[in-house]
Amino acid sequence: MNNRQLFLQHVAQTSDAPLALEMKEAKGMYIYGVDGKEYLDMIAGISVCNVGHCHPDVVKAIQGQAASYMHLIVYGEFIQSPQVAYATYLSNLLPNPLNCVYFTNSGSEATEGAMKLAKRYTGRHEIIAFKNSYHGSTQGSLSIMGDEYWRNAYRPLLPGIHHLDYNAFEALEAINHKTACVIAESVQAEAGVKAPSKDWMQALRKRCDETGTLLILDEIQCGFGRNGTLWAFEQYGIVPDVLLLGKALGAGMPMGAFIADKEIMWSLTNQPVLGHITTFGGHPVACAAGLAGAKALIEGKYIDAVNSKKELLLKHLKHPAIKDIRAVGLMVAVEFESFNLNKKVIDQCIADGLITDWFLFAANCLRLVPPLIISEDEIMKACSIITKAIDKVLTP
Ligand SMILES: Cc1ncc(COP(=O)(O)O)c(C=O)c1O
């Protein structure tokens, strides 16, 4: 059997039509197939590789840390310098009171940890989330997912969860003194890039303050520079009580985090002790990689260029078949009239050497979330491949 057959036979599948491209290596903006074909990566492993694939500083950090030590013990017991260094670095980049980092294995685990933290800290159990939100695929994060089609098969899910309309002022009345936390994406990603208004975000913050409810902002996909500022919440002039990070946090290594004030985080330490347990969370190699990636992103001033790159992309990505384009920084949804057309364009783009895909709750939208290191030439190249792909699939 060849690798493709072995993949289909022995690697658990999540759909009956995986892309099944066999890749050999990846560098910067490009991924290379075993057949030598070059692909321009316009989705960065779904908002993960903000500094591109195999950034030399990240590779060096991984090699150095792997040679010193890898797994030593479950999370939280030993002082591990890569963990301390990354948590300190993040705390220094965050506004008060976000000063204490719990590292996890994934974004979903960060969501789980934050939901548990809110229950413990407030002594309440009701949670409010929003329609069309995505916070992960475990049962807790599925319970707060804002789409019945995707969560229905797993009922019964957690009780006490309410889903409100996102960006709707009247919905905020539902937040009350029984609500442990409100969890919202700073920009809804899987909904097809939907940003709330600044006024609404400020009203949400105010309502949480009035009711003693923790505000959890999920920046697992939209954070870490993708929206044009290091933290997406900066654009609303608010600070959450708990911040969720993942994806780009590990610069290509598996990693998530929930971050809060030390005083709030302290509630995981007693009655019962070990309020959230993880064996591999905060793995030293992932922390070393994440820190190197974060430094490369910030010191390379890539975030400063995000909005001008967005403008360039919007200027050149024009076609009559495109119904709408929503972009917040380099998080872009290109809307077509149907999933059918979108899927044909995606397949054509891939055939023509550009990696893209669709959104979970917006299947008629093509996803563009490239590494933030993308150059102006590569943006022009991407626009050209996409518009030509649309022409090709529309040509009878
Ligand atoms: C906004 C958001 N939250 C949470 C998650 C879950 O992260 P992970 O897949 O690392 O568990 C994702 C993943 O796509 C996400 O986009």
CSV table of C-alpha atoms and ligand atoms in Angstrom, one decimal:
chain,number,residue,atom,x,y,z
A,1,MET,CA,0.0,0.0,0.0
A,2,ASN,CA,1.2,3.5,-0.7
A,3,ASN,CA,1.1,6.3,1.9
A,4,ARG,CA,-2.3,7.6,0.7
A,5,GLN,CA,-3.9,4.1,1.2
A,6,LEU,CA,-2.2,3.7,4.6
A,7,PHE,CA,-3.5,7.2,5.6
A,8,LEU,CA,-7.0,6.3,4.7
A,9,GLN,CA,-6.8,2.9,6.3
A,10,HIS,CA,-5.0,3.6,9.6
A,11,VAL,CA,-5.3,7.3,10.3
A,12,ALA,CA,-8.8,8.2,11.8
A,13,GLN,CA,-10.7,10.3,9.3
A,14,THR,CA,-13.0,13.2,10.1
A,15,SER,CA,-14.6,13.4,6.7
A,16,ASP,CA,-15.1,11.1,3.7
A,17,ALA,CA,-13.3,13.5,1.4
A,18,PRO,CA,-10.0,14.6,3.0
A,19,LEU,CA,-7.8,16.8,0.9
A,20,ALA,CA,-5.1,14.1,1.3
A,21,LEU,CA,-2.3,16.1,-0.2
A,22,GLU,CA,1.0,14.6,0.8
A,23,MET,CA,3.5,17.2,1.8
A,24,LYS,CA,7.3,17.0,2.2
A,25,GLU,CA,8.3,20.2,3.7
A,26,ALA,CA,7.2,23.8,4.5
A,27,LYS,CA,9.2,27.0,4.7
A,28,GLY,CA,8.0,30.6,5.2
A,29,MET,CA,4.9,31.1,3.0
A,30,TYR,CA,5.2,27.8,1.1
A,31,ILE,CA,4.4,24.2,1.5
A,32,TYR,CA,6.0,21.6,-0.9
A,33,GLY,CA,4.4,18.4,-2.0
A,34,VAL,CA,6.2,15.1,-2.3
A,35,ASP,CA,5.9,15.5,-6.0
A,36,GLY,CA,7.8,18.8,-5.7
A,37,LYS,CA,4.7,21.0,-6.3
A,38,GLU,CA,4.8,24.4,-4.5
A,39,TYR,CA,1.8,25.7,-2.7
A,40,LEU,CA,1.3,29.3,-1.5
A,41,ASP,CA,-0.2,28.9,2.0
A,42,MET,CA,-3.1,31.3,2.4
A,43,ILE,CA,-4.5,29.7,5.6
A,44,ALA,CA,-1.4,29.2,7.8
A,45,GLY,CA,-2.7,25.9,9.2
A,46,ILE,CA,-5.8,27.8,10.1
A,47,SER,CA,-4.4,30.9,11.7
A,48,VAL,CA,-1.5,29.1,13.3
A,49,CYS,CA,1.8,29.9,11.5
A,50,ASN,CA,1.8,33.7,11.9
A,51,VAL,CA,5.6,33.8,11.3
A,52,GLY,CA,5.4,31.3,8.5
A,53,HIS,CA,6.5,27.7,8.4
A,54,CYS,CA,9.7,26.6,10.1
A,55,HIS,CA,10.9,30.1,11.1
A,56,PRO,CA,14.6,29.6,11.9
A,57,ASP,CA,14.3,31.1,15.4
A,58,VAL,CA,11.5,28.8,16.2
A,59,VAL,CA,13.4,25.7,14.8
A,60,LYS,CA,16.5,26.7,16.8
A,61,ALA,CA,14.4,27.1,20.0
A,62,ILE,CA,12.8,23.7,19.6
A,63,GLN,CA,16.1,22.0,18.9
A,64,GLY,CA,17.8,23.7,21.9
A,65,GLN,CA,15.0,22.9,24.3
A,66,ALA,CA,14.6,19.3,23.1
A,67,ALA,CA,18.3,18.8,23.8
A,68,SER,CA,17.9,20.1,27.3
A,69,TYR,CA,14.7,18.5,28.5
A,70,MET,CA,11.3,17.7,27.2
A,71,HIS,CA,8.5,16.3,29.4
A,72,LEU,CA,9.5,16.3,33.1
A,73,ILE,CA,6.2,16.2,35.1
A,74,VAL,CA,2.5,17.2,34.9
A,75,TYR,CA,1.7,20.9,34.6
A,76,GLY,CA,2.4,23.2,37.5
A,77,GLU,CA,4.8,21.2,39.8
A,78,PHE,CA,8.4,22.1,38.7
A,79,ILE,CA,9.8,25.4,37.7
A,80,GLN,CA,10.5,25.0,34.0
A,81,SER,CA,12.3,28.0,32.6
A,82,PRO,CA,10.7,28.0,29.1
A,83,GLN,CA,7.3,28.1,30.7
A,84,VAL,CA,8.3,30.9,33.1
A,85,ALA,CA,9.9,32.9,30.4
A,86,TYR,CA,6.9,32.7,28.1
A,87,ALA,CA,4.3,33.4,30.8
A,88,THR,CA,6.3,36.4,31.9
A,89,TYR,CA,6.7,37.7,28.3
A,90,LEU,CA,3.0,37.4,27.7
A,91,SER,CA,2.1,39.0,31.0
A,92,ASN,CA,4.3,42.0,30.2
A,93,LEU,CA,2.6,42.4,26.8
A,94,LEU,CA,-0.9,42.3,28.4
A,95,PRO,CA,-2.8,45.1,30.2
A,96,ASN,CA,-3.7,44.8,33.9
A,97,PRO,CA,-5.1,42.6,35.4
A,98,LEU,CA,-4.1,39.8,32.9
A,99,ASN,CA,-1.0,38.7,34.6
A,100,CYS,CA,-1.3,34.9,35.2
A,101,VAL,CA,-1.1,32.3,32.4
A,102,TYR,CA,-2.4,28.7,32.5
A,103,PHE,CA,-0.8,26.9,29.5
A,104,THR,CA,-2.9,24.1,27.9
A,105,ASN,CA,-2.5,21.7,25.0
A,106,SER,CA,-5.0,23.3,22.7
A,107,GLY,CA,-7.6,26.0,22.3
A,108,SER,CA,-10.4,23.7,23.3
A,109,GLU,CA,-8.6,22.9,26.6
A,110,ALA,CA,-8.2,26.6,27.2
A,111,THR,CA,-11.9,27.1,26.8
A,112,GLU,CA,-12.6,24.2,29.2
A,113,GLY,CA,-10.2,25.6,31.7
A,114,ALA,CA,-11.7,29.1,31.5
A,115,MET,CA,-15.3,27.7,31.9
A,116,LYS,CA,-14.3,25.8,35.0
A,117,LEU,CA,-12.4,28.8,36.4
A,118,ALA,CA,-15.5,31.0,36.0
A,119,LYS,CA,-17.6,28.5,37.9
A,120,ARG,CA,-15.1,28.2,40.7
A,121,TYR,CA,-14.5,31.9,41.0
A,122,THR,CA,-18.1,33.1,40.9
A,123,GLY,CA,-19.8,30.1,42.5
A,124,ARG,CA,-22.3,30.3,39.7
A,125,HIS,CA,-22.9,27.7,36.9
A,126,GLU,CA,-24.8,29.5,34.1
A,127,ILE,CA,-22.8,30.4,31.0
A,128,ILE,CA,-23.7,32.7,28.2
A,129,ALA,CA,-22.3,32.3,24.7
A,130,PHE,CA,-23.3,33.6,21.3
A,131,LYS,CA,-24.9,32.2,18.1
A,132,ASN,CA,-22.4,31.3,15.4
A,133,SER,CA,-19.5,31.1,17.9
A,134,TYR,CA,-16.8,28.4,17.8
A,135,HIS,CA,-14.8,27.7,20.9
A,136,GLY,CA,-13.6,24.1,20.3
A,137,SER,CA,-14.7,20.5,19.9
A,138,THR,CA,-14.6,18.9,23.4
A,139,GLN,CA,-18.0,18.5,25.1
A,140,GLY,CA,-17.7,21.6,27.2
A,141,SER,CA,-16.7,23.8,24.3
A,142,LEU,CA,-19.3,22.1,22.1
A,143,SER,CA,-21.9,23.0,24.7
A,144,ILE,CA,-21.2,26.7,24.1
A,145,MET,CA,-20.8,26.4,20.3
A,146,GLY,CA,-23.3,28.6,18.7
A,147,ASP,CA,-24.6,26.3,16.0
A,148,GLU,CA,-27.2,23.6,16.6
A,149,TYR,CA,-26.3,21.5,13.5
A,150,TRP,CA,-22.8,20.9,14.8
A,151,ARG,CA,-23.6,20.3,18.4
A,152,ASN,CA,-26.9,18.4,18.2
A,153,ALA,CA,-25.5,14.9,17.7
A,154,TYR,CA,-23.7,15.1,21.1
A,155,ARG,CA,-26.7,15.9,23.4
A,156,PRO,CA,-27.0,15.8,26.3
A,157,LEU,CA,-24.5,18.6,26.7
A,158,LEU,CA,-23.8,20.9,29.6
A,159,PRO,CA,-26.9,22.4,31.3
A,160,GLY,CA,-27.3,26.1,32.1
A,161,ILE,CA,-25.9,27.4,28.7
A,162,HIS,CA,-27.7,30.3,26.9
A,163,HIS,CA,-26.9,31.4,23.4
A,164,LEU,CA,-27.6,35.1,22.6
A,165,ASP,CA,-27.4,37.1,19.3
A,166,TYR,CA,-23.9,38.4,18.8
A,167,ASN,CA,-23.6,42.2,18.5
A,168,ALA,CA,-27.2,42.7,19.6
A,169,PHE,CA,-27.7,45.3,22.4
A,170,GLU,CA,-31.1,43.9,23.6
A,171,ALA,CA,-29.6,40.4,24.1
A,172,LEU,CA,-27.3,41.7,26.8
A,173,GLU,CA,-30.2,42.0,29.2
A,174,ALA,CA,-30.1,38.2,29.6
A,175,ILE,CA,-26.8,38.5,31.5
A,176,ASN,CA,-27.7,38.5,35.2
A,177,HIS,CA,-26.5,37.8,38.7
A,178,LYS,CA,-26.7,34.0,38.0
A,179,THR,CA,-24.3,34.2,35.0
A,180,ALA,CA,-20.8,32.9,35.8
A,181,CYS,CA,-19.3,34.1,32.6
A,182,VAL,CA,-20.0,35.4,29.1
A,183,ILE,CA,-17.7,33.9,26.5
A,184,ALA,CA,-17.3,35.6,23.1
A,185,GLU,CA,-14.9,35.7,20.2
A,186,SER,CA,-13.5,39.2,19.8
A,187,VAL,CA,-14.2,38.6,16.1
A,188,GLN,CA,-16.3,35.6,15.1
A,189,ALA,CA,-14.1,33.5,12.9
A,190,GLU,CA,-16.0,30.5,11.8
A,191,ALA,CA,-19.1,32.6,11.2
A,192,GLY,CA,-17.2,34.0,8.2
A,193,VAL,CA,-15.3,36.9,9.9
A,194,LYS,CA,-18.0,38.9,11.8
A,195,ALA,CA,-16.7,41.7,14.0
A,196,PRO,CA,-19.0,43.3,16.6
A,197,SER,CA,-19.2,47.1,17.0
A,198,LYS,CA,-17.0,48.8,19.6
A,199,ASP,CA,-20.1,50.2,21.3
A,200,TRP,CA,-21.5,46.7,21.7
A,201,MET,CA,-18.3,45.3,23.1
A,202,GLN,CA,-18.2,48.1,25.6
A,203,ALA,CA,-21.8,47.5,26.6
A,204,LEU,CA,-21.0,43.8,27.0
A,205,ARG,CA,-18.1,44.7,29.3
A,206,LYS,CA,-20.3,47.1,31.3
A,207,ARG,CA,-23.1,44.5,31.7
A,208,CYS,CA,-20.6,41.9,33.0
A,209,ASP,CA,-19.3,44.5,35.5
A,210,GLU,CA,-22.8,45.3,36.7
A,211,THR,CA,-23.7,41.6,37.3
A,212,GLY,CA,-20.3,40.3,38.6
A,213,THR,CA,-20.0,38.1,35.6
A,214,LEU,CA,-16.6,37.2,34.2
A,215,LEU,CA,-16.0,38.3,30.6
A,216,ILE,CA,-14.0,35.7,28.7
A,217,LEU,CA,-12.7,36.7,25.2
A,218,ASP,CA,-11.7,34.0,22.8
A,219,GLU,CA,-8.8,35.2,20.7
A,220,ILE,CA,-7.6,31.8,19.8
A,221,GLN,CA,-8.1,32.5,16.1
A,222,CYS,CA,-8.3,36.3,15.9
A,223,GLY,CA,-5.6,37.2,18.4
A,224,PHE,CA,-1.8,37.4,18.2
A,225,GLY,CA,-1.6,40.1,15.6
A,226,ARG,CA,-4.0,38.7,13.0
A,227,ASN,CA,-6.5,41.5,13.5
A,228,GLY,CA,-3.9,44.2,13.2
A,229,THR,CA,-3.2,44.7,16.9
A,230,LEU,CA,-1.4,42.2,19.1
A,231,TRP,CA,-4.7,41.6,21.0
A,232,ALA,CA,-8.0,42.0,19.2
A,233,PHE,CA,-9.6,43.5,22.3
A,234,GLU,CA,-7.4,46.5,22.1
A,235,GLN,CA,-9.6,47.7,19.2
A,236,TYR,CA,-12.6,47.9,21.5
A,237,GLY,CA,-11.0,49.8,24.4
A,238,ILE,CA,-11.9,47.0,26.8
A,239,VAL,CA,-10.0,44.3,28.8
A,240,PRO,CA,-11.5,40.9,29.4
A,241,ASP,CA,-11.3,39.1,32.8
A,242,VAL,CA,-10.1,36.0,31.0
A,243,LEU,CA,-8.3,35.8,27.7
A,244,LEU,CA,-8.2,32.6,25.6
A,245,LEU,CA,-5.2,32.0,23.3
A,246,GLY,CA,-4.2,29.1,21.1
A,247,LYS,CA,-3.2,28.5,17.5
A,248,ALA,CA,-0.4,31.1,16.8
A,249,LEU,CA,0.6,31.0,20.5
A,250,GLY,CA,2.8,27.9,19.9
A,251,ALA,CA,4.2,29.1,16.5
A,252,GLY,CA,3.5,25.7,15.1
A,253,MET,CA,3.7,23.6,18.3
A,254,PRO,CA,0.4,22.5,20.0
A,255,MET,CA,-0.5,25.0,22.7
A,256,GLY,CA,-3.3,27.1,24.2
A,257,ALA,CA,-3.7,29.3,27.3
A,258,PHE,CA,-6.2,30.9,29.5
A,259,ILE,CA,-5.0,34.1,31.1
A,260,ALA,CA,-6.5,36.0,34.0
A,261,ASP,CA,-5.7,37.9,37.2
A,262,LYS,CA,-3.7,35.9,39.7
A,263,GLU,CA,-6.4,36.4,42.2
A,264,ILE,CA,-9.0,34.8,40.0
A,265,MET,CA,-6.6,32.0,38.9
A,266,TRP,CA,-5.9,31.2,42.5
A,267,SER,CA,-9.4,29.6,42.8
A,268,LEU,CA,-8.1,26.6,41.0
A,269,THR,CA,-5.7,25.8,43.8
A,270,ASN,CA,-8.0,24.8,46.6
A,271,GLN,CA,-11.2,23.0,47.5
A,272,PRO,CA,-10.4,20.8,45.6
A,273,VAL,CA,-6.8,21.4,44.9
A,274,LEU,CA,-5.7,20.8,41.3
A,275,GLY,CA,-8.7,22.6,39.8
A,276,HIS,CA,-7.5,21.9,36.3
A,277,ILE,CA,-5.1,19.1,35.5
A,278,THR,CA,-3.1,18.6,32.4
A,279,THR,CA,-0.1,16.3,31.7
A,280,PHE,CA,1.4,18.0,28.7
A,281,GLY,CA,0.0,21.6,29.0
A,282,GLY,CA,2.8,24.1,28.9
A,283,HIS,CA,5.2,21.6,27.4
A,284,PRO,CA,8.7,23.1,27.6
A,285,VAL,CA,9.4,22.6,23.8
A,286,ALA,CA,6.1,24.2,22.9
A,287,CYS,CA,6.8,27.2,25.3
A,288,ALA,CA,10.3,27.6,23.8
A,289,ALA,CA,8.9,27.6,20.3
A,290,GLY,CA,6.0,29.9,21.2
A,291,LEU,CA,8.3,32.5,22.8
A,292,ALA,CA,10.7,32.5,19.8
A,293,GLY,CA,7.7,32.9,17.5
A,294,ALA,CA,6.2,35.7,19.5
A,295,LYS,CA,9.5,37.5,19.6
A,296,ALA,CA,10.0,37.1,15.8
A,297,LEU,CA,6.5,38.4,15.2
A,298,ILE,CA,6.8,41.5,17.4
A,299,GLU,CA,10.4,42.3,16.7
A,300,GLY,CA,9.9,41.8,13.0
A,301,LYS,CA,7.1,44.5,13.2
A,302,TYR,CA,4.8,42.2,11.1
A,303,ILE,CA,1.7,43.3,13.1
A,304,ASP,CA,2.3,47.0,12.1
A,305,ALA,CA,2.0,46.0,8.4
A,306,VAL,CA,-1.2,43.8,8.7
A,307,ASN,CA,-3.7,46.6,7.8
A,308,SER,CA,-1.8,47.9,4.8
A,309,LYS,CA,-1.5,44.2,3.5
A,310,LYS,CA,-5.2,43.9,4.1
A,311,GLU,CA,-5.9,47.0,1.9
A,312,LEU,CA,-3.6,45.7,-0.8
A,313,LEU,CA,-5.5,42.4,-0.9
A,314,LEU,CA,-8.9,44.1,-0.9
A,315,LYS,CA,-7.7,46.3,-3.8
A,316,HIS,CA,-6.7,43.4,-6.0
A,317,LEU,CA,-9.2,40.7,-5.0
A,318,LYS,CA,-12.0,41.8,-7.3
A,319,HIS,CA,-14.4,39.6,-9.3
A,320,PRO,CA,-18.1,39.9,-10.2
A,321,ALA,CA,-18.7,36.5,-8.7
A,322,ILE,CA,-17.6,37.7,-5.3
A,323,LYS,CA,-20.7,38.8,-3.4
A,324,ASP,CA,-18.9,40.3,-0.4
A,325,ILE,CA,-15.5,40.4,1.3
A,326,ARG,CA,-15.2,40.8,5.1
A,327,ALA,CA,-11.8,41.5,6.4
A,328,VAL,CA,-10.5,42.3,9.9
A,329,GLY,CA,-6.7,42.6,9.5
A,330,LEU,CA,-5.5,39.4,7.7
A,331,MET,CA,-8.6,37.4,8.6
A,332,VAL,CA,-10.6,37.5,5.4
A,333,ALA,CA,-13.8,35.8,4.2
A,334,VAL,CA,-14.6,35.9,0.5
A,335,GLU,CA,-18.2,35.3,0.0
A,336,PHE,CA,-19.8,33.4,-3.0
A,337,GLU,CA,-23.4,32.7,-3.8
A,338,SER,CA,-23.1,29.1,-2.7
A,339,PHE,CA,-21.0,26.4,-1.1
A,340,ASN,CA,-20.9,24.6,-4.4
A,341,LEU,CA,-19.2,27.5,-6.2
A,342,ASN,CA,-16.9,28.2,-3.3
A,343,LYS,CA,-15.8,24.5,-3.2
A,344,LYS,CA,-15.0,24.6,-6.9
A,345,VAL,CA,-13.0,27.7,-6.5
A,346,ILE,CA,-11.1,26.2,-3.5
A,347,ASP,CA,-10.3,23.0,-5.4
A,348,GLN,CA,-9.2,25.0,-8.4
A,349,CYS,CA,-6.9,27.2,-6.2
A,350,ILE,CA,-5.4,24.1,-4.7
A,351,ALA,CA,-4.8,22.7,-8.2
A,352,ASP,CA,-3.2,26.0,-9.1
A,353,GLY,CA,-0.9,26.0,-6.1
A,354,LEU,CA,-2.7,28.0,-3.4
A,355,ILE,CA,-4.0,26.5,-0.2
A,356,THR,CA,-7.3,27.8,1.1
A,357,ASP,CA,-10.6,26.4,2.5
A,358,TRP,CA,-14.1,27.3,3.8
A,359,PHE,CA,-15.5,28.3,7.2
A,360,LEU,CA,-17.5,26.0,9.5
A,361,PHE,CA,-20.6,28.2,9.7
A,362,ALA,CA,-20.1,30.0,6.4
A,363,ALA,CA,-19.5,27.3,3.9
A,364,ASN,CA,-20.0,29.7,1.0
A,365,CYS,CA,-17.0,31.8,2.1
A,366,LEU,CA,-13.4,31.2,1.1
A,367,ARG,CA,-10.9,31.6,3.9
A,368,LEU,CA,-7.8,33.7,3.7
A,369,VAL,CA,-5.8,33.8,6.9
A,370,PRO,CA,-2.2,33.8,5.6
A,371,PRO,CA,1.0,33.9,7.7
A,372,LEU,CA,1.5,37.6,8.7
A,373,ILE,CA,4.9,37.5,7.0
A,374,ILE,CA,3.3,37.5,3.6
A,375,SER,CA,4.9,39.9,1.2
A,376,GLU,CA,3.2,42.4,-1.2
A,377,ASP,CA,4.2,40.2,-4.2
A,378,GLU,CA,2.7,37.1,-2.6
A,379,ILE,CA,-0.5,39.0,-1.9
A,380,MET,CA,-0.7,40.0,-5.6
A,381,LYS,CA,0.1,36.4,-6.6
A,382,ALA,CA,-2.7,35.1,-4.3
A,383,CYS,CA,-5.2,37.5,-5.8
A,384,SER,CA,-4.2,36.6,-9.3
A,385,ILE,CA,-4.5,32.8,-8.6
A,386,ILE,CA,-7.9,33.2,-6.9
A,387,THR,CA,-9.5,35.5,-9.6
A,388,LYS,CA,-8.2,33.2,-12.4
A,389,ALA,CA,-9.5,30.2,-10.5
A,390,ILE,CA,-13.0,31.8,-10.4
A,391,ASP,CA,-12.8,32.5,-14.1
A,392,LYS,CA,-11.8,28.9,-14.8
A,393,VAL,CA,-14.7,27.3,-12.8
A,394,LEU,CA,-17.2,29.7,-14.3
A,395,THR,CA,-16.0,29.0,-17.9
A,396,PRO,CA,-18.4,26.4,-19.3
B,1,LIG,C1,-12.1,30.8,18.0
B,1,LIG,C2,-11.7,29.4,18.3
B,1,LIG,N1,-11.7,29.0,19.6
B,1,LIG,C3,-11.3,27.7,19.9
B,1,LIG,C4,-10.8,26.9,19.0
B,1,LIG,C5,-10.3,25.5,19.4
B,1,LIG,O1,-9.0,25.4,19.3
B,1,LIG,P1,-8.3,23.9,19.1
B,1,LIG,O2,-8.7,23.4,17.8
B,1,LIG,O3,-6.8,24.2,19.3
B,1,LIG,O4,-8.8,23.0,20.2
B,1,LIG,C6,-10.7,27.3,17.7
B,1,LIG,C7,-10.2,26.4,16.6
B,1,LIG,O5,-10.4,26.5,15.5
B,1,LIG,C8,-11.1,28.6,17.3
B,1,LIG,O6,-11.1,29.0,16.1
